Amino acid sequence: MDKELRLHQNIDCFCSGTTAVTLVKQGNDLIIGNIGDSRAILGTRDLDDSLIAVQLTVDLKPNLPAEAERIRKCRGRVFALQDEPEVARVWLPHNDSPGLAMARAFGDFCLKDFGLISVPEISYRRLTEKDEFIVMATDGVWDVLSNKEVVDIIASAPTRSSASRFLVESAVRGWRSKYPTSKVDDCAVVCLFLDSSPDNSTTAVTTYAACASPRTEQPPLPPDQINSNEETQENLQGPTELERSGTVRAPEIMPEEAAEKSLEQAAKSAQLGEDWSALEGVSRVNTLLTLPRFVPVKDDKKATCQLW
């Protein structure tokens, strides 16, 4: 995938990229591939027949010792900003940019010579009759919901076809409650429900993705990127739905009126979150800050980048 991205001149992946969590199911066999901080979990029953969450992937963030060691060996730097000490980021050797909050990704070619890789972590699991469903989601969901909370939300969804949408809506509410001064991160969810029949074939796959816009002041855009046209203004109104595929086509998440909260209250809410642990399934929010960004500047021979 990374090699193909380099071949597409019309796709700018120098300072942008994506994570990926991929699952292949054949009968009762699961093969899971993961790069970045999207995550897959399994909803299953324990010996007491209680519904529990089993994390199938590890969030590949720069603060994992093995990931940080690889990056530093390639001359990349790993450190957290003073304003968000819990979020480790990847930086270029001699520039405080781009500050990527994951250790593996497709694209982001500006860091590929400095420790960022697109090699997936592969794992295997054998399904049993106690396994009920699998949830794959982007970090916007895991930033505000624990594995157990996600499993309980899916289990309480009115229907299987509405499960993904139900989870995304819960995550958006979680963002507005825990981080009222932050931009709601992208939330994309795929739910794979497992049949209890002997061959354990799938009975339903639902997907839903949504992106919510800033609800408070955000870092200003550079002058050359300010756009006051109607399309831009419309995009700033509230959560908007992204393209999605699968069996579900749910309506847009409608923005809710939220009371204004002070920065002190927001900081207090953020402090209520648990410390991040990849294995326990809790990750801290990747907040939006005024980070140095690349602005592509093209000439006749090649494209270069400058900081603003």
One Martini backbone bead per residue (centre of mass of N, CA, C, O) as a GRO file, in nm:
protein
  308
    1MET     BB    1   0.058   0.062  -0.022
    2ASP     BB    2   0.294   0.259   0.005
    3LYS     BB    3   0.402   0.225  -0.284
    4GLU     BB    4   0.141   0.320  -0.426
    5LEU     BB    5   0.126   0.605  -0.306
    6ARG     BB    6   0.389   0.709  -0.446
    7LEU     BB    7   0.257   0.681  -0.748
    8HIS     BB    8   0.050   0.907  -0.660
    9GLN     BB    9   0.055   1.236  -0.752
   10ASN     BB   10  -0.251   1.321  -0.645
   11ILE     BB   11  -0.136   1.219  -0.362
   12ASP     BB   12  -0.074   1.376  -0.055
   13CYS     BB   13   0.173   1.200   0.172
   14PHE     BB   14   0.397   1.360   0.324
   15CYS     BB   15   0.189   1.491   0.575
   16SER     BB   16   0.003   1.231   0.530
   17GLY     BB   17  -0.223   0.973   0.672
   18THR     BB   18  -0.279   0.627   0.796
   19THR     BB   19  -0.445   0.392   0.947
   20ALA     BB   20  -0.474   0.020   1.020
   21VAL     BB   21  -0.734  -0.231   1.050
   22THR     BB   22  -0.726  -0.587   0.979
   23LEU     BB   23  -0.962  -0.852   0.878
   24VAL     BB   24  -0.951  -1.214   0.853
   25LYS     BB   25  -1.214  -1.450   0.779
   26GLN     BB   26  -1.198  -1.820   0.825
   27GLY     BB   27  -1.429  -1.924   0.978
   28ASN     BB   28  -1.253  -1.956   1.292
   29ASP     BB   29  -1.039  -1.769   1.158
   30LEU     BB   30  -0.808  -1.510   1.263
   31ILE     BB   31  -0.663  -1.225   1.092
   32ILE     BB   32  -0.451  -0.960   1.219
   33GLY     BB   33  -0.390  -0.624   1.111
   34ASN     BB   34  -0.158  -0.354   1.233
   35ILE     BB   35  -0.153   0.011   1.210
   36GLY     BB   36  -0.136   0.201   1.471
   37ASP     BB   37  -0.442   0.337   1.662
   38SER     BB   38  -0.618   0.137   1.586
   39ARG     BB   39  -0.887  -0.102   1.685
   40ALA     BB   40  -0.943  -0.441   1.813
   41ILE     BB   41  -1.231  -0.616   1.941
   42LEU     BB   42  -1.385  -0.861   2.164
   43GLY     BB   43  -1.700  -1.008   2.215
   44THR     BB   44  -1.738  -1.210   2.510
   45ARG     BB   45  -1.761  -1.502   2.713
   46ASP     BB   46  -1.734  -1.615   3.015
   47LEU     BB   47  -1.771  -1.849   3.265
   48ASP     BB   48  -2.029  -1.657   3.368
   49ASP     BB   49  -2.161  -1.524   3.103
   50SER     BB   50  -2.006  -1.263   3.066
   51LEU     BB   51  -1.950  -0.970   2.911
   52ILE     BB   52  -1.645  -0.918   2.734
   53ALA     BB   53  -1.322  -0.775   2.666
   54VAL     BB   54  -1.094  -0.832   2.386
   55GLN     BB   55  -0.786  -0.744   2.286
   56LEU     BB   56  -0.636  -0.774   1.953
   57THR     BB   57  -0.472  -0.504   1.977
   58VAL     BB   58  -0.203  -0.270   1.959
   59ASP     BB   59  -0.116   0.043   2.021
   60LEU     BB   60   0.102   0.214   1.790
   61LYS     BB   61   0.294   0.404   1.978
   62PRO     BB   62   0.574   0.598   2.068
   63ASN     BB   63   0.571   0.493   2.386
   64LEU     BB   64   0.668   0.237   2.297
   65PRO     BB   65   0.968   0.102   2.338
   66ALA     BB   66   1.014  -0.035   2.057
   67GLU     BB   67   0.926   0.207   1.886
   68ALA     BB   68   1.119   0.423   2.002
   69GLU     BB   69   1.384   0.277   1.933
   70ARG     BB   70   1.354   0.272   1.627
   71ILE     BB   71   1.329   0.576   1.582
   72ARG     BB   72   1.602   0.660   1.714
   73LYS     BB   73   1.784   0.488   1.522
   74CYS     BB   74   1.660   0.685   1.276
   75ARG     BB   75   1.668   0.992   1.409
   76GLY     BB   76   1.425   1.015   1.552
   77ARG     BB   77   1.183   1.177   1.760
   78VAL     BB   78   1.063   1.142   2.111
   79PHE     BB   79   0.797   1.354   2.231
   80ALA     BB   80   0.632   1.568   2.453
   81LEU     BB   81   0.440   1.815   2.516
   82GLN     BB   82   0.373   2.029   2.770
   83ASP     BB   83   0.050   2.037   2.716
   84GLU     BB   84   0.091   1.696   2.649
   85PRO     BB   85   0.252   1.459   2.831
   86GLU     BB   86   0.078   1.189   2.725
   87VAL     BB   87   0.175   1.262   2.415
   88ALA     BB   88   0.350   1.099   2.198
   89ARG     BB   89   0.589   1.202   1.940
   90VAL     BB   90   0.696   1.246   1.606
   91TRP     BB   91   1.018   1.374   1.493
   92LEU     BB   92   1.236   1.541   1.346
   93PRO     BB   93   1.569   1.590   1.394
   94HIS     BB   94   1.557   1.940   1.326
   95ASN     BB   95   1.236   1.947   1.367
   96ASP     BB   96   0.922   2.054   1.509
   97SER     BB   97   0.822   1.805   1.313
   98PRO     BB   98   0.492   1.693   1.293
   99GLY     BB   99   0.379   1.525   1.541
  100LEU     BB  100   0.328   1.213   1.549
  101ALA     BB  101   0.088   0.985   1.728
  102MET     BB  102   0.250   0.751   1.567
  103ALA     BB  103   0.455   0.459   1.459
  104ARG     BB  104   0.241   0.380   1.231
  105ALA     BB  105   0.194   0.423   0.865
  106PHE     BB  106   0.047   0.548   0.607
  107GLY     BB  107   0.250   0.747   0.479
  108ASP     BB  108   0.425   0.999   0.599
  109PHE     BB  109   0.710   1.045   0.434
  110CYS     BB  110   0.876   1.244   0.618
  111LEU     BB  111   0.924   0.974   0.832
  112LYS     BB  112   1.041   0.710   0.682
  113ASP     BB  113   1.361   0.782   0.756
  114PHE     BB  114   1.268   0.806   1.097
  115GLY     BB  115   1.087   0.515   1.183
  116LEU     BB  116   0.851   0.507   1.013
  117ILE     BB  117   0.607   0.250   0.951
  118SER     BB  118   0.404  -0.012   0.748
  119VAL     BB  119   0.432  -0.255   0.929
  120PRO     BB  120   0.254  -0.503   1.044
  121GLU     BB  121   0.078  -0.644   1.306
  122ILE     BB  122   0.046  -0.991   1.358
  123SER     BB  123  -0.246  -1.198   1.429
  124TYR     BB  124  -0.410  -1.476   1.609
  125ARG     BB  125  -0.747  -1.636   1.613
  126ARG     BB  126  -0.976  -1.854   1.773
  127LEU     BB  127  -1.292  -1.919   1.752
  128THR     BB  128  -1.585  -1.932   1.953
  129GLU     BB  129  -1.906  -1.970   2.087
  130LYS     BB  130  -1.859  -1.706   2.281
  131ASP     BB  131  -1.834  -1.534   2.036
  132GLU     BB  132  -2.006  -1.236   1.904
  133PHE     BB  133  -1.803  -0.980   1.842
  134ILE     BB  134  -1.649  -0.721   1.634
  135VAL     BB  135  -1.440  -0.427   1.685
  136MET     BB  136  -1.359  -0.154   1.464
  137ALA     BB  137  -1.155   0.143   1.540
  138THR     BB  138  -1.078   0.451   1.588
  139ASP     BB  139  -0.929   0.669   1.816
  140GLY     BB  140  -1.184   0.844   1.876
  141VAL     BB  141  -1.313   0.618   2.050
  142TRP     BB  142  -1.072   0.539   2.257
  143ASP     BB  143  -1.037   0.826   2.392
  144VAL     BB  144  -1.349   0.789   2.548
  145LEU     BB  145  -1.346   0.465   2.538
  146SER     BB  146  -1.362   0.165   2.655
  147ASN     BB  147  -1.381  -0.159   2.591
  148LYS     BB  148  -1.627  -0.216   2.776
  149GLU     BB  149  -1.804   0.013   2.675
  150VAL     BB  150  -1.821  -0.081   2.383
  151VAL     BB  151  -1.949  -0.357   2.433
  152ASP     BB  152  -2.204  -0.248   2.580
  153ILE     BB  153  -2.309  -0.073   2.348
  154ILE     BB  154  -2.345  -0.294   2.137
  155ALA     BB  155  -2.532  -0.477   2.313
  156SER     BB  156  -2.751  -0.218   2.342
  157ALA     BB  157  -2.839  -0.213   2.071
  158PRO     BB  158  -3.128  -0.232   1.902
  159THR     BB  159  -2.954  -0.316   1.645
  160ARG     BB  160  -2.721  -0.433   1.432
  161SER     BB  161  -2.756  -0.203   1.208
  162SER     BB  162  -2.705   0.029   1.457
  163ALA     BB  163  -2.434  -0.012   1.615
  164SER     BB  164  -2.225   0.181   1.491
  165ARG     BB  165  -2.385   0.440   1.528
  166PHE     BB  166  -2.423   0.415   1.835
  167LEU     BB  167  -2.117   0.439   1.898
  168VAL     BB  168  -2.052   0.710   1.766
  169GLU     BB  169  -2.251   0.877   1.933
  170SER     BB  170  -2.116   0.810   2.205
  171ALA     BB  171  -1.839   0.931   2.138
  172VAL     BB  172  -1.928   1.222   2.087
  173ARG     BB  173  -2.041   1.264   2.371
  174GLY     BB  174  -1.771   1.208   2.514
  175TRP     BB  175  -1.619   1.449   2.401
  176ARG     BB  176  -1.813   1.678   2.505
  177SER     BB  177  -1.766   1.597   2.807
  178LYS     BB  178  -1.440   1.564   2.839
  179TYR     BB  179  -1.369   1.770   2.565
  180PRO     BB  180  -1.505   2.074   2.507
  181THR     BB  181  -1.225   2.220   2.372
  182SER     BB  182  -1.220   1.998   2.156
  183LYS     BB  183  -1.181   1.827   1.883
  184VAL     BB  184  -1.347   1.595   1.722
  185ASP     BB  185  -1.264   1.299   1.639
  186ASP     BB  186  -1.249   1.059   1.433
  187CYS     BB  187  -1.527   0.818   1.378
  188ALA     BB  188  -1.476   0.471   1.308
  189VAL     BB  189  -1.695   0.180   1.241
  190VAL     BB  190  -1.676  -0.185   1.278
  191CYS     BB  191  -1.918  -0.453   1.278
  192LEU     BB  192  -1.884  -0.803   1.366
  193PHE     BB  193  -2.107  -1.061   1.351
  194LEU     BB  194  -2.151  -1.372   1.517
  195ASP     BB  195  -2.238  -1.683   1.476
  196SER     BB  196  -2.367  -1.987   1.644
  197SER     BB  197  -2.293  -2.158   1.436
  198PRO     BB  198  -2.070  -2.401   1.349
  199ASP     BB  199  -1.930  -2.206   1.116
  200ASN     BB  200  -1.936  -1.903   1.206
  201SER     BB  201  -2.091  -1.713   1.044
  202THR     BB  202  -2.188  -1.427   0.919
  203THR     BB  203  -2.469  -1.187   0.977
  204ALA     BB  204  -2.316  -0.898   1.027
  205VAL     BB  205  -2.224  -0.576   0.879
  206THR     BB  206  -2.123  -0.265   1.026
  207THR     BB  207  -2.100   0.087   0.931
  208TYR     BB  208  -1.941   0.396   1.066
  209ALA     BB  209  -1.891   0.756   0.998
  210ALA     BB  210  -1.749   1.046   1.174
  211CYS     BB  211  -1.724   1.414   1.181
  212ALA     BB  212  -1.628   1.667   1.399
  213SER     BB  213  -1.631   1.988   1.474
  214PRO     BB  214  -1.549   2.259   1.618
  215ARG     BB  215  -1.662   2.419   1.940
  216THR     BB  216  -1.407   2.598   1.952
  217GLU     BB  217  -1.127   2.736   1.962
  218GLN     BB  218  -0.879   2.756   1.708
  219PRO     BB  219  -0.621   2.748   1.531
  220PRO     BB  220  -0.508   2.951   1.308
  221LEU     BB  221  -0.492   3.023   0.991
  222PRO     BB  222  -0.332   3.093   0.735
  223PRO     BB  223  -0.383   3.339   0.513
  224ASP     BB  224  -0.371   3.139   0.249
  225GLN     BB  225  -0.622   2.949   0.394
  226ILE     BB  226  -0.844   3.145   0.395
  227ASN     BB  227  -1.203   3.064   0.387
  228SER     BB  228  -1.537   3.226   0.327
  229ASN     BB  229  -1.706   3.031   0.208
  230GLU     BB  230  -1.991   2.845   0.226
  231GLU     BB  231  -1.861   2.563   0.247
  232THR     BB  232  -1.682   2.617   0.491
  233GLN     BB  233  -1.905   2.710   0.685
  234GLU     BB  234  -2.065   2.446   0.674
  235ASN     BB  235  -1.828   2.262   0.792
  236LEU     BB  236  -1.854   2.428   1.088
  237GLN     BB  237  -2.130   2.346   1.222
  238GLY     BB  238  -2.073   2.018   1.242
  239PRO     BB  239  -2.136   1.714   1.222
  240THR     BB  240  -2.019   1.482   0.975
  241GLU     BB  241  -2.058   1.256   0.722
  242LEU     BB  242  -1.909   0.991   0.591
  243GLU     BB  243  -1.816   0.762   0.403
  244ARG     BB  244  -1.978   0.437   0.354
  245SER     BB  245  -1.997   0.087   0.411
  246GLY     BB  246  -2.258  -0.153   0.385
  247THR     BB  247  -2.566  -0.212   0.568
  248VAL     BB  248  -2.549   0.089   0.654
  249ARG     BB  249  -2.778   0.390   0.653
  250ALA     BB  250  -2.737   0.662   0.829
  251PRO     BB  251  -2.786   0.940   0.965
  252GLU     BB  252  -2.691   1.217   1.076
  253ILE     BB  253  -2.528   1.377   1.318
  254MET     BB  254  -2.662   1.584   1.542
  255PRO     BB  255  -2.617   1.868   1.685
  256GLU     BB  256  -2.557   1.975   2.011
  257GLU     BB  257  -2.636   2.165   2.271
  258ALA     BB  258  -2.378   2.335   2.452
  259ALA     BB  259  -2.246   2.438   2.723
  260GLU     BB  260  -2.039   2.655   2.846
  261LYS     BB  261  -1.693   2.608   2.929
  262SER     BB  262  -1.429   2.625   3.102
  263LEU     BB  263  -1.095   2.554   3.111
  264GLU     BB  264  -1.100   2.443   3.395
  265GLN     BB  265  -1.319   2.229   3.344
  266ALA     BB  266  -1.171   2.083   3.116
  267ALA     BB  267  -0.923   1.996   3.277
  268LYS     BB  268  -1.083   1.833   3.485
  269SER     BB  269  -1.201   1.628   3.284
  270ALA     BB  270  -0.928   1.518   3.177
  271GLN     BB  271  -0.829   1.411   3.465
  272LEU     BB  272  -1.045   1.166   3.478
  273GLY     BB  273  -0.874   1.007   3.313
  274GLU     BB  274  -0.698   0.745   3.233
  275ASP     BB  275  -0.426   0.596   3.194
  276TRP     BB  276  -0.239   0.490   2.946
  277SER     BB  277  -0.312   0.158   2.792
  278ALA     BB  278  -0.288  -0.069   2.551
  279LEU     BB  279  -0.394  -0.332   2.703
  280GLU     BB  280  -0.645  -0.188   2.860
  281GLY     BB  281  -0.784   0.028   2.655
  282VAL     BB  282  -0.644   0.325   2.711
  283SER     BB  283  -0.655   0.646   2.558
  284ARG     BB  284  -0.535   0.945   2.503
  285VAL     BB  285  -0.582   1.240   2.386
  286ASN     BB  286  -0.539   1.398   2.063
  287THR     BB  287  -0.464   1.702   2.053
  288LEU     BB  288  -0.501   2.030   1.935
  289LEU     BB  289  -0.233   2.216   1.808
  290THR     BB  290   0.026   2.450   1.741
  291LEU     BB  291   0.178   2.311   1.496
  292PRO     BB  292   0.400   2.248   1.285
  293ARG     BB  293   0.370   2.299   0.929
  294PHE     BB  294   0.331   2.198   0.605
  295VAL     BB  295   0.404   2.384   0.300
  296PRO     BB  296   0.371   2.347  -0.018
  297VAL     BB  297   0.637   2.411  -0.268
  298LYS     BB  298   0.641   2.472  -0.608
  299ASP     BB  299   0.839   2.392  -0.884
  300ASP     BB  300   0.985   2.288  -1.179
  301LYS     BB  301   1.135   2.032  -1.036
  302LYS     BB  302   1.027   2.048  -0.724
  303ALA     BB  303   0.913   1.968  -0.406
  304THR     BB  304   0.878   2.164  -0.126
  305CYS     BB  305   0.923   2.264   0.226
  306GLN     BB  306   0.759   2.472   0.468
  307LEU     BB  307   0.729   2.664   0.754
  308TRP     BB  308   0.455   2.813   0.982
   0.00000   0.00000   0.00000
